[in-house]
Short mmCIF file of C-alpha atoms and ligand atoms in Angstrom, two decimals:
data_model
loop_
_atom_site.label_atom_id
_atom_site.label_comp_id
_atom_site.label_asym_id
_atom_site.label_seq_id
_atom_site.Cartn_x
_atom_site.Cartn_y
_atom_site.Cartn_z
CA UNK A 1 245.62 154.63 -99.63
CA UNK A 2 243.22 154.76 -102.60
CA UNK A 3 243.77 151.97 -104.90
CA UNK A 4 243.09 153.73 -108.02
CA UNK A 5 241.16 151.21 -110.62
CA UNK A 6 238.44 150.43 -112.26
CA UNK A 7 236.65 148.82 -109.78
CA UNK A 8 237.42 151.76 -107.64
CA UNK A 9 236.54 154.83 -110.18
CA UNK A 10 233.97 156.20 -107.67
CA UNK A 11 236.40 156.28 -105.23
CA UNK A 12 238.71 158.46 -108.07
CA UNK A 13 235.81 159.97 -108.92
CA UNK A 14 234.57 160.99 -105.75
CA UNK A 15 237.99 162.31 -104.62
CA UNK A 16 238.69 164.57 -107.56
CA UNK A 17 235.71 165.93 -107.07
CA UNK A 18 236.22 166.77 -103.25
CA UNK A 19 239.75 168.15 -104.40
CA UNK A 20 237.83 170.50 -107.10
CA UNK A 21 235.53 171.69 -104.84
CA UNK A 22 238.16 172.04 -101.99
CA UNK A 23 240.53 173.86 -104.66
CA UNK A 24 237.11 176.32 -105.79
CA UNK A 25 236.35 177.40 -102.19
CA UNK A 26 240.22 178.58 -101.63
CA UNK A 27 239.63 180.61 -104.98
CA UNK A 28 236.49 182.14 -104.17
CA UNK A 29 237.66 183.06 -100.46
CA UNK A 30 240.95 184.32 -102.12
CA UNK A 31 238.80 186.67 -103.78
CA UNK A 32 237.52 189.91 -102.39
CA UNK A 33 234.92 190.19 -104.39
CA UNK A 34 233.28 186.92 -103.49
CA UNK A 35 232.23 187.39 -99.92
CA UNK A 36 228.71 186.69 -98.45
CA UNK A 37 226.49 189.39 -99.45
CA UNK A 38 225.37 191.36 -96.32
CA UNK A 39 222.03 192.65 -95.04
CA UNK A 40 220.85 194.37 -91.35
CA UNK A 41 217.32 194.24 -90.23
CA UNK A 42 215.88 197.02 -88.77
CA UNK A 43 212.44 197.65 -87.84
CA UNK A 44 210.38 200.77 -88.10
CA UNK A 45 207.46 202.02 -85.56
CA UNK A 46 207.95 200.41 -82.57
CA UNK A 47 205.61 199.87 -80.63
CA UNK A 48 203.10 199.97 -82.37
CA UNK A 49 199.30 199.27 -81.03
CA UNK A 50 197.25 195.73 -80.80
CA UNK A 51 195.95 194.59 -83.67
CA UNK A 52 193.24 191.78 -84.40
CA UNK A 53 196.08 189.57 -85.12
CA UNK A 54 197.52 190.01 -81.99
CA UNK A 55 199.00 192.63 -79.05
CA UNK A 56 201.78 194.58 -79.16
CA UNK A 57 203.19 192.43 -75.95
CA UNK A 58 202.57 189.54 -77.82
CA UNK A 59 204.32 190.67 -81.41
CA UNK A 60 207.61 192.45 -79.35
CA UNK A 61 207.81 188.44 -77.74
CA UNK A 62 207.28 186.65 -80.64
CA UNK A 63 210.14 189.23 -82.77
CA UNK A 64 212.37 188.73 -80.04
CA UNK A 65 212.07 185.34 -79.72
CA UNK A 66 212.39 184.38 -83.42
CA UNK A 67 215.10 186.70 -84.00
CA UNK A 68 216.98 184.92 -81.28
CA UNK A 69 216.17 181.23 -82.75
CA UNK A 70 217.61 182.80 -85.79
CA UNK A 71 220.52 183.90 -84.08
CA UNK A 72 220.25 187.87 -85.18
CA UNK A 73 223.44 189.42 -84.46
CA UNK A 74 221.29 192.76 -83.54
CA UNK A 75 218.49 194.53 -84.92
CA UNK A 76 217.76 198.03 -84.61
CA UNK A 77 213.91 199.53 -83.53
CA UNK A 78 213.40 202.97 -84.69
CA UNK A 79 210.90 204.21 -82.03
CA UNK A 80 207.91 206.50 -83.24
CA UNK A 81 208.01 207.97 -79.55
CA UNK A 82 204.34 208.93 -78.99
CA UNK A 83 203.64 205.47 -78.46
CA UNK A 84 206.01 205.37 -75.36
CA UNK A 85 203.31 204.93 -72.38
CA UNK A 86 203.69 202.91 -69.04
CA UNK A 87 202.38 200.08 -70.99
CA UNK A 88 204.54 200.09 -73.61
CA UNK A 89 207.88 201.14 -72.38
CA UNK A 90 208.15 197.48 -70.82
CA UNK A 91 208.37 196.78 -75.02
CA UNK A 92 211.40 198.74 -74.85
CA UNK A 93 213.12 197.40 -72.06
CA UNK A 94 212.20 194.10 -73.55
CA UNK A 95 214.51 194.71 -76.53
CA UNK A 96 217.34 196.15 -75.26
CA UNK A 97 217.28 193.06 -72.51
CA UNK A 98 217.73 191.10 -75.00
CA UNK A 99 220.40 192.71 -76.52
CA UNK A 100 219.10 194.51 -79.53
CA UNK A 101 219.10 198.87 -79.92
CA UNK A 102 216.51 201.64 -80.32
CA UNK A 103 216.74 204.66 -82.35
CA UNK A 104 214.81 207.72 -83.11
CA UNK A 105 212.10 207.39 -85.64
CA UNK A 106 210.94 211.34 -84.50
CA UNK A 107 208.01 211.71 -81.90
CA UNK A 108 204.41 212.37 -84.14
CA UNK A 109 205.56 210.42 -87.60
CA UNK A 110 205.31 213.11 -89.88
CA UNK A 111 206.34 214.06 -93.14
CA UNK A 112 209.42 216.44 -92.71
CA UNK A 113 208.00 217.61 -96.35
CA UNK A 114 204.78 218.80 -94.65
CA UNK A 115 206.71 220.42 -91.39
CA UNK A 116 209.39 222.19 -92.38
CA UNK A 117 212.81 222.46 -90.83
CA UNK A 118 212.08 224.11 -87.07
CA UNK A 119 208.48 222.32 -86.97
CA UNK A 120 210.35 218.66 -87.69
CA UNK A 121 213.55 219.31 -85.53
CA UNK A 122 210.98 220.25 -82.68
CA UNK A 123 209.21 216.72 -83.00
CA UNK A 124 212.49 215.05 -83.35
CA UNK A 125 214.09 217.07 -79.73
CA UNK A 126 210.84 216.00 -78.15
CA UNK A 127 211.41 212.39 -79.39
CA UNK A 128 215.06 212.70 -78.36
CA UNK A 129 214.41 213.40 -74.55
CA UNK A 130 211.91 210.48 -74.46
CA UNK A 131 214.49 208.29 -75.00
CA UNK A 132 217.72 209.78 -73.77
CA UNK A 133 217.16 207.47 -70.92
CA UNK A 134 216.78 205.00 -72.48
CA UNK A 135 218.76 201.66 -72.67
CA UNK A 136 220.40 200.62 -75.65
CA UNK A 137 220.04 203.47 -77.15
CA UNK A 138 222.07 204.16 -81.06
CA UNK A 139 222.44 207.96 -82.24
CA UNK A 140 220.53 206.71 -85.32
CA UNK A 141 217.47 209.07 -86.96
CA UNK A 142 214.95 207.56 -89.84
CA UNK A 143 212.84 210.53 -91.13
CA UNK A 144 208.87 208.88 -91.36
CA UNK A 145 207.66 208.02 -94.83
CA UNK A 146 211.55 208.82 -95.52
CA UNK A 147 210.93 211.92 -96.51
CA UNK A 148 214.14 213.57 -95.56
CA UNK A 149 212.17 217.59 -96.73
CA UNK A 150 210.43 219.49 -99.14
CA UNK A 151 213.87 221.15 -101.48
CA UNK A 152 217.78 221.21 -101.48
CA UNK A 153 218.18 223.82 -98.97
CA UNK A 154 215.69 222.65 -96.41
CA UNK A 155 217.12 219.10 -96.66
CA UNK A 156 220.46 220.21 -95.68
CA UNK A 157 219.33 222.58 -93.35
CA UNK A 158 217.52 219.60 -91.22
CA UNK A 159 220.47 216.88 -92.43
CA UNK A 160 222.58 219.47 -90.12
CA UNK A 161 220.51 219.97 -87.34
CA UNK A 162 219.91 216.31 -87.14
CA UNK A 163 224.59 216.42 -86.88
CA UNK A 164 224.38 219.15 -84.45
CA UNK A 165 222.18 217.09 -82.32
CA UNK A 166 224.77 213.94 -82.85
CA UNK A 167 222.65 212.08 -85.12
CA UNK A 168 223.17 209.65 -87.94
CA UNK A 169 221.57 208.90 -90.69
CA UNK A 170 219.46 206.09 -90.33
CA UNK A 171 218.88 205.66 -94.23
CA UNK A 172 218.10 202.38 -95.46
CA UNK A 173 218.65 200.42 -99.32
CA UNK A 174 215.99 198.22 -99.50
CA UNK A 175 212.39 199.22 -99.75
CA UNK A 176 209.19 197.29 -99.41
CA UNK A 177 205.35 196.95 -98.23
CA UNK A 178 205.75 194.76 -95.69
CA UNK A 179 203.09 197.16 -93.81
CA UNK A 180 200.67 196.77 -95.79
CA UNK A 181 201.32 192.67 -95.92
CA UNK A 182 200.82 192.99 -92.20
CA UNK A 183 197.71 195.04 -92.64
CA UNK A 184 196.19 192.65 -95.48
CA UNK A 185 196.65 190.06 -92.89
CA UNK A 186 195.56 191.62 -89.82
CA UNK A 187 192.38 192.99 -91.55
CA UNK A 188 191.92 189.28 -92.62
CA UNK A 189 191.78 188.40 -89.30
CA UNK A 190 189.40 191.27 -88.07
CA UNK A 191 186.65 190.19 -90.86
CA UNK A 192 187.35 186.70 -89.49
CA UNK A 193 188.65 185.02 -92.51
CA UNK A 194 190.59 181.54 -91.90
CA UNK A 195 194.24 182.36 -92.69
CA UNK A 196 196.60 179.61 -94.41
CA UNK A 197 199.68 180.81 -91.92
CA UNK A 198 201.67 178.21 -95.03
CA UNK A 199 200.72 180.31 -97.76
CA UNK A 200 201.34 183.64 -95.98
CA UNK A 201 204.29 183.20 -95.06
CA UNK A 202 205.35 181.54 -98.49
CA UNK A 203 203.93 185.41 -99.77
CA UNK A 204 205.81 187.36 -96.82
CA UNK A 205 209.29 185.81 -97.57
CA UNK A 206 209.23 185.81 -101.56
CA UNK A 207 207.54 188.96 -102.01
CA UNK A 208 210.29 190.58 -99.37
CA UNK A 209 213.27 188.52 -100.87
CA UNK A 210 212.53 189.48 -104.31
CA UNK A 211 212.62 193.03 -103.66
CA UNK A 212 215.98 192.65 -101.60
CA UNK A 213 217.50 191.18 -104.43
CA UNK A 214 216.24 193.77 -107.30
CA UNK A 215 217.47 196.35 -105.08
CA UNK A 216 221.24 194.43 -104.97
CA UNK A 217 221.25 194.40 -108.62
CA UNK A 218 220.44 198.24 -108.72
CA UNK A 219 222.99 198.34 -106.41
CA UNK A 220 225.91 196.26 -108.15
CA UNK A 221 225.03 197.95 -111.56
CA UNK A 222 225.73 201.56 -110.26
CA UNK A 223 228.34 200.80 -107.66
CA UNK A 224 229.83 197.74 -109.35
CA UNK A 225 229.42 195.84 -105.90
CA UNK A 226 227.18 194.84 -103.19
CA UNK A 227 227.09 197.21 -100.22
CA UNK A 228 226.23 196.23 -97.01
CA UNK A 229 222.35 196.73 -96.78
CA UNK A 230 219.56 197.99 -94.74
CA UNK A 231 216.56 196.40 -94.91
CA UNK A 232 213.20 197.98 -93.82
CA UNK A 233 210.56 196.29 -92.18
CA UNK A 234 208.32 197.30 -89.28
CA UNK A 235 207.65 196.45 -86.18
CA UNK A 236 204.09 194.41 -87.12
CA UNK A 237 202.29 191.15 -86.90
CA UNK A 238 203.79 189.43 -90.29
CA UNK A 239 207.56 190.55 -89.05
CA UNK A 240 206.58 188.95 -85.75
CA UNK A 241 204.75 185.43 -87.38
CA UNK A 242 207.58 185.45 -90.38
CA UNK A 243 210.97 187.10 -90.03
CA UNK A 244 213.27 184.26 -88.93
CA UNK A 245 212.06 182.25 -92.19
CA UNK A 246 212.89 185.55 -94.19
CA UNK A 247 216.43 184.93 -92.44
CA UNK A 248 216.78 181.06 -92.97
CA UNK A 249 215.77 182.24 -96.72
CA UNK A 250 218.05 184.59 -97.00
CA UNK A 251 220.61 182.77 -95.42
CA UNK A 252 219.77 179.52 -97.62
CA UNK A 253 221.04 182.24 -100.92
CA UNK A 254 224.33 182.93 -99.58
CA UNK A 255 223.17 186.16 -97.43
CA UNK A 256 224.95 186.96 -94.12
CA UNK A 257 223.04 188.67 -91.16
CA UNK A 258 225.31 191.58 -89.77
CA UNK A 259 224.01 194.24 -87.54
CA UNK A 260 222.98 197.87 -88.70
CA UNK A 261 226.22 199.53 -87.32
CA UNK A 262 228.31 197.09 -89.35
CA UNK A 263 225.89 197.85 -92.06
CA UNK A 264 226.07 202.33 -91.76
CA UNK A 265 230.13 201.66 -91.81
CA UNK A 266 229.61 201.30 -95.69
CA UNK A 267 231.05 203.87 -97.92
CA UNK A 268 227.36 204.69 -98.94
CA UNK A 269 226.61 206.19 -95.65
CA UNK A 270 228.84 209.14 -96.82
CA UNK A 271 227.67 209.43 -100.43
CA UNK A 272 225.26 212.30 -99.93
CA UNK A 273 224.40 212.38 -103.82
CA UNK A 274 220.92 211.45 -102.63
CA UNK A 275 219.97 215.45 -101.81
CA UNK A 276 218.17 215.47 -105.37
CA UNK A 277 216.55 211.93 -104.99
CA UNK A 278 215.13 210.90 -101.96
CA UNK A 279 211.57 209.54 -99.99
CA UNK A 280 213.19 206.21 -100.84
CA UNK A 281 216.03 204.12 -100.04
CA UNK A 282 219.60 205.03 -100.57
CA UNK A 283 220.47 202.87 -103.25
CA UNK A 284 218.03 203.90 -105.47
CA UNK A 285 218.73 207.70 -104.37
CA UNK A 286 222.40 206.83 -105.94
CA UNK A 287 221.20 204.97 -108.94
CA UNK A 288 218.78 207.78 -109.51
CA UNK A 289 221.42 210.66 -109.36
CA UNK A 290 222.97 208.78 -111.42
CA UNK A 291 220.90 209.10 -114.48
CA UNK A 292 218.86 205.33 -113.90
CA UNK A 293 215.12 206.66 -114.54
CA UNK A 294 212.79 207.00 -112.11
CA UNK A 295 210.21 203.68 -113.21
CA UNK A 296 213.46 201.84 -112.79
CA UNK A 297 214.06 202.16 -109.47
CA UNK A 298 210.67 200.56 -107.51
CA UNK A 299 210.21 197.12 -107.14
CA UNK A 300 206.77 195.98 -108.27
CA UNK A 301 205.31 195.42 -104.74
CA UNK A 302 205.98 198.49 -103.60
CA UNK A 303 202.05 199.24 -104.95
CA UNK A 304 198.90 198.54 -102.73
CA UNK A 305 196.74 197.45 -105.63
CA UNK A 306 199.23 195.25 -107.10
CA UNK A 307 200.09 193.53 -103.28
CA UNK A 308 196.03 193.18 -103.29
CA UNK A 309 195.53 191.47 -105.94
CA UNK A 310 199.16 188.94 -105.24
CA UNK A 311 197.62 188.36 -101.73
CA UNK A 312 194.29 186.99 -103.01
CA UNK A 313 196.36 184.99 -105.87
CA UNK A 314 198.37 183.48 -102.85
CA UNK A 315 195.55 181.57 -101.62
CA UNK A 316 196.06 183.67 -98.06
CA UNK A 317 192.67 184.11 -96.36
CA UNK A 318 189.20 182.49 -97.16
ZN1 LIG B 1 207.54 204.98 -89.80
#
C-alpha cells in the first residue's frame, strides 16, 4: 500500500499519472473513431528487369525478406505479365511461397487511354491466362499509368468487361514517385557515384510518408474519416533497400499494416464517383468530384524536376 506523503509525492505522482493514462486509453479505445489508421502495400510491375543497383532475383529476396522482418500481414504484386519468362517466373513462385498474392497489372503496360476498350481487354485476357495458373493468385486488376480510359462511356464499358471477367478493382489512395526515387538511385549507381544508403533512405521514407499523410487529410476532409488505404509502390531497388523502415515509420505514427483485401473491403471500393476524375488515386478521384480543385489534389513530389532537385539537396550520391 502506497503511503501517501510528502516524502512519497512521486510515488502519488507517478500513480495518478498511470491511472490518467490508463483511464485515456479506455476512452480512446471506447471510441470508434480513434482506431489505428490503416494502410496496405502493394507493389506495381513485378518483375521487373536488373538494374545497376541490383537483379531482379536479388530485389524479389531482399522485398521478401524485409517485408517478413517487418512482419507484413500480405502484400499484393500486380504483375505486368510480359515479363513472365523461365527466369522470372521463379520471382513469382517466390512470393506466393512466402505467403504474399499476385494480381493482374495487364500484359504490355499500356495506357487504356491510348488502346481503347477491345485493344486493352485483349492485353488484359492475354495477361489473364498467363497467370491463371498461377499460385496465389487475387481477382485484382490495376490499369498501367492508372489510366482507367479515354471518356465516360469507354470507362464503363472496360470497368464492365474487367466484372464480366471477375475482376476487381485494384484502385489505390495514395500516390507517389517512388519510381523515379528508384531510378535517381539506380542511375546513381550506373554513373558510379558513391551512394550515402543513410541519407537515401532518410529521402525514401519522408518523401513517401509525407505524401501518405497529405493524401489522409484529403481523405478525412471529404469523407470525414480515414479509410483504409492503398499505397502504391513498385516492385524496384529503393522498395527492396527501404520498405520495412517505411513500415517501422509508419508504424512509429500510429499506422497499422493490414493487407490489401482488408483494405478493398472499404466503402470506397464501391464509390464509383471517380468516372469523371481519374489517372490518379481514388481518394483524390472523390475529393475531386467533389468540387476540391484539381492543384489541390497532388502532393508536391509527385513532379520529376522537383524529386531532382530534393534528391541532390538530400546529400544522396557524390
Ligand atoms: Zn505499372
Amino acid at each position: 500500500m502506497l503511503n501517501i506523503n510528502p516524502a512519497n509525492e512521486s510515488n502519488f505522482s507517478i500513480l495518478t499519472k498511470r491511472l490518467y493514462r490508463a483511464g485515456l486509453c479506455v476512452l480512446l479505445l471506447a471510441n470508434p473513431l480513434c482506431h489505428a489508421r490503416e494502410i496496405a502495400l502493394t507493389f506495381d510491375d513485378a518483375p521487373t528487369p536488373d538494374s545497376a543497383l541490383m537483379t531482379g532475383d536479388e530485389r524479389t529476396t531482399r522485398l521478401i525478406a524485409a517485408l517478413q522482418r517487418a512482419k507484413v500481414p500480405d502484400a499484393l504484386f500486380f504483375v505486368k505479365a510480359d515479363g513472365i519468362n523461365k527466369d522470372t517466373q521463379k520471382r513469382l513462385d517466390q512470393y506466393a511461397a512466402a505467403g504474399f498474392h499476385i494480381a493482374n497489372h495487364s500484359y504490355s503496360h499500356q495506357a487504356a487511354s491510348a488502346l481503347g476498350h477491345s485493344n486493352y481487354m485483349a492485353d488484359v485476357k492475354h495477361a489473364h491466362l498467363l497467370l491463371k495458373s498461377q499460385k496465389n493468385v487475387l481477382p485484382y486488376h490495376r490499369f498501367p499509368y492508372l489510366d482507367c480510359g479515354k471518356d465516360k462511356s469507354s470507362i464503363l464499358s472496360i470497368q464492365q468487361s474487367l466484372s464480366d471477367m471477375g475482376y476487381k478493382d485494384g484502385y489505390i489512395t495514395i500516390s507517389n514517385y517512388d519510381w523515379h526515387i528508384s531510378t535517381l538511385l539506380s542511375g546513381a549507381t550506373k554513373d558510379n557515384k558513391r551512394i550515402n544508403y543513410d541519407n537515401a533512405r532518410k529521402f525514401y521514407v519522408a518523401t513517401l510518408y509525407d505524401a501518405i499523410e497529405f493524401y489522409d487529410g484529403i481523405a478525412k476532409e471529404t469523407l470525414g474519416r480515414s479509410p483504409k488505404h492503398v499505397l502504391l509502390l513498385h516492385e524496384n531497388d529503393a522498395a527492396a533497400l527501404f520498405v520495412g523502415d517505411l513500415v517501422s515509420h509508419l508504424r512509429s505514427k500510429g499506422w497499422k499494416i493490414i493487407s490489401p483485401q482488408e483494405a478493398y473491403e472499404d466503402p470506397i471500393s464501391r464509390d464509383v464517383s471517380n468516372i469523371s476524375y481519374h489517372h490518379q488515386n481514388r481518394v483524390s478521384a472523390i475529393a475531386g468530384h467533389s468540387g476540391v480543385p484539381e492543384d489541390k489534389l497532388h502532393h508536391v513530389s509527385e513532379d520529376v524536376s522537383y524529386l531532382n532537385k530534393a534528391f541532390v539537396a538530400a546529400g544522396i550520391a557524390f
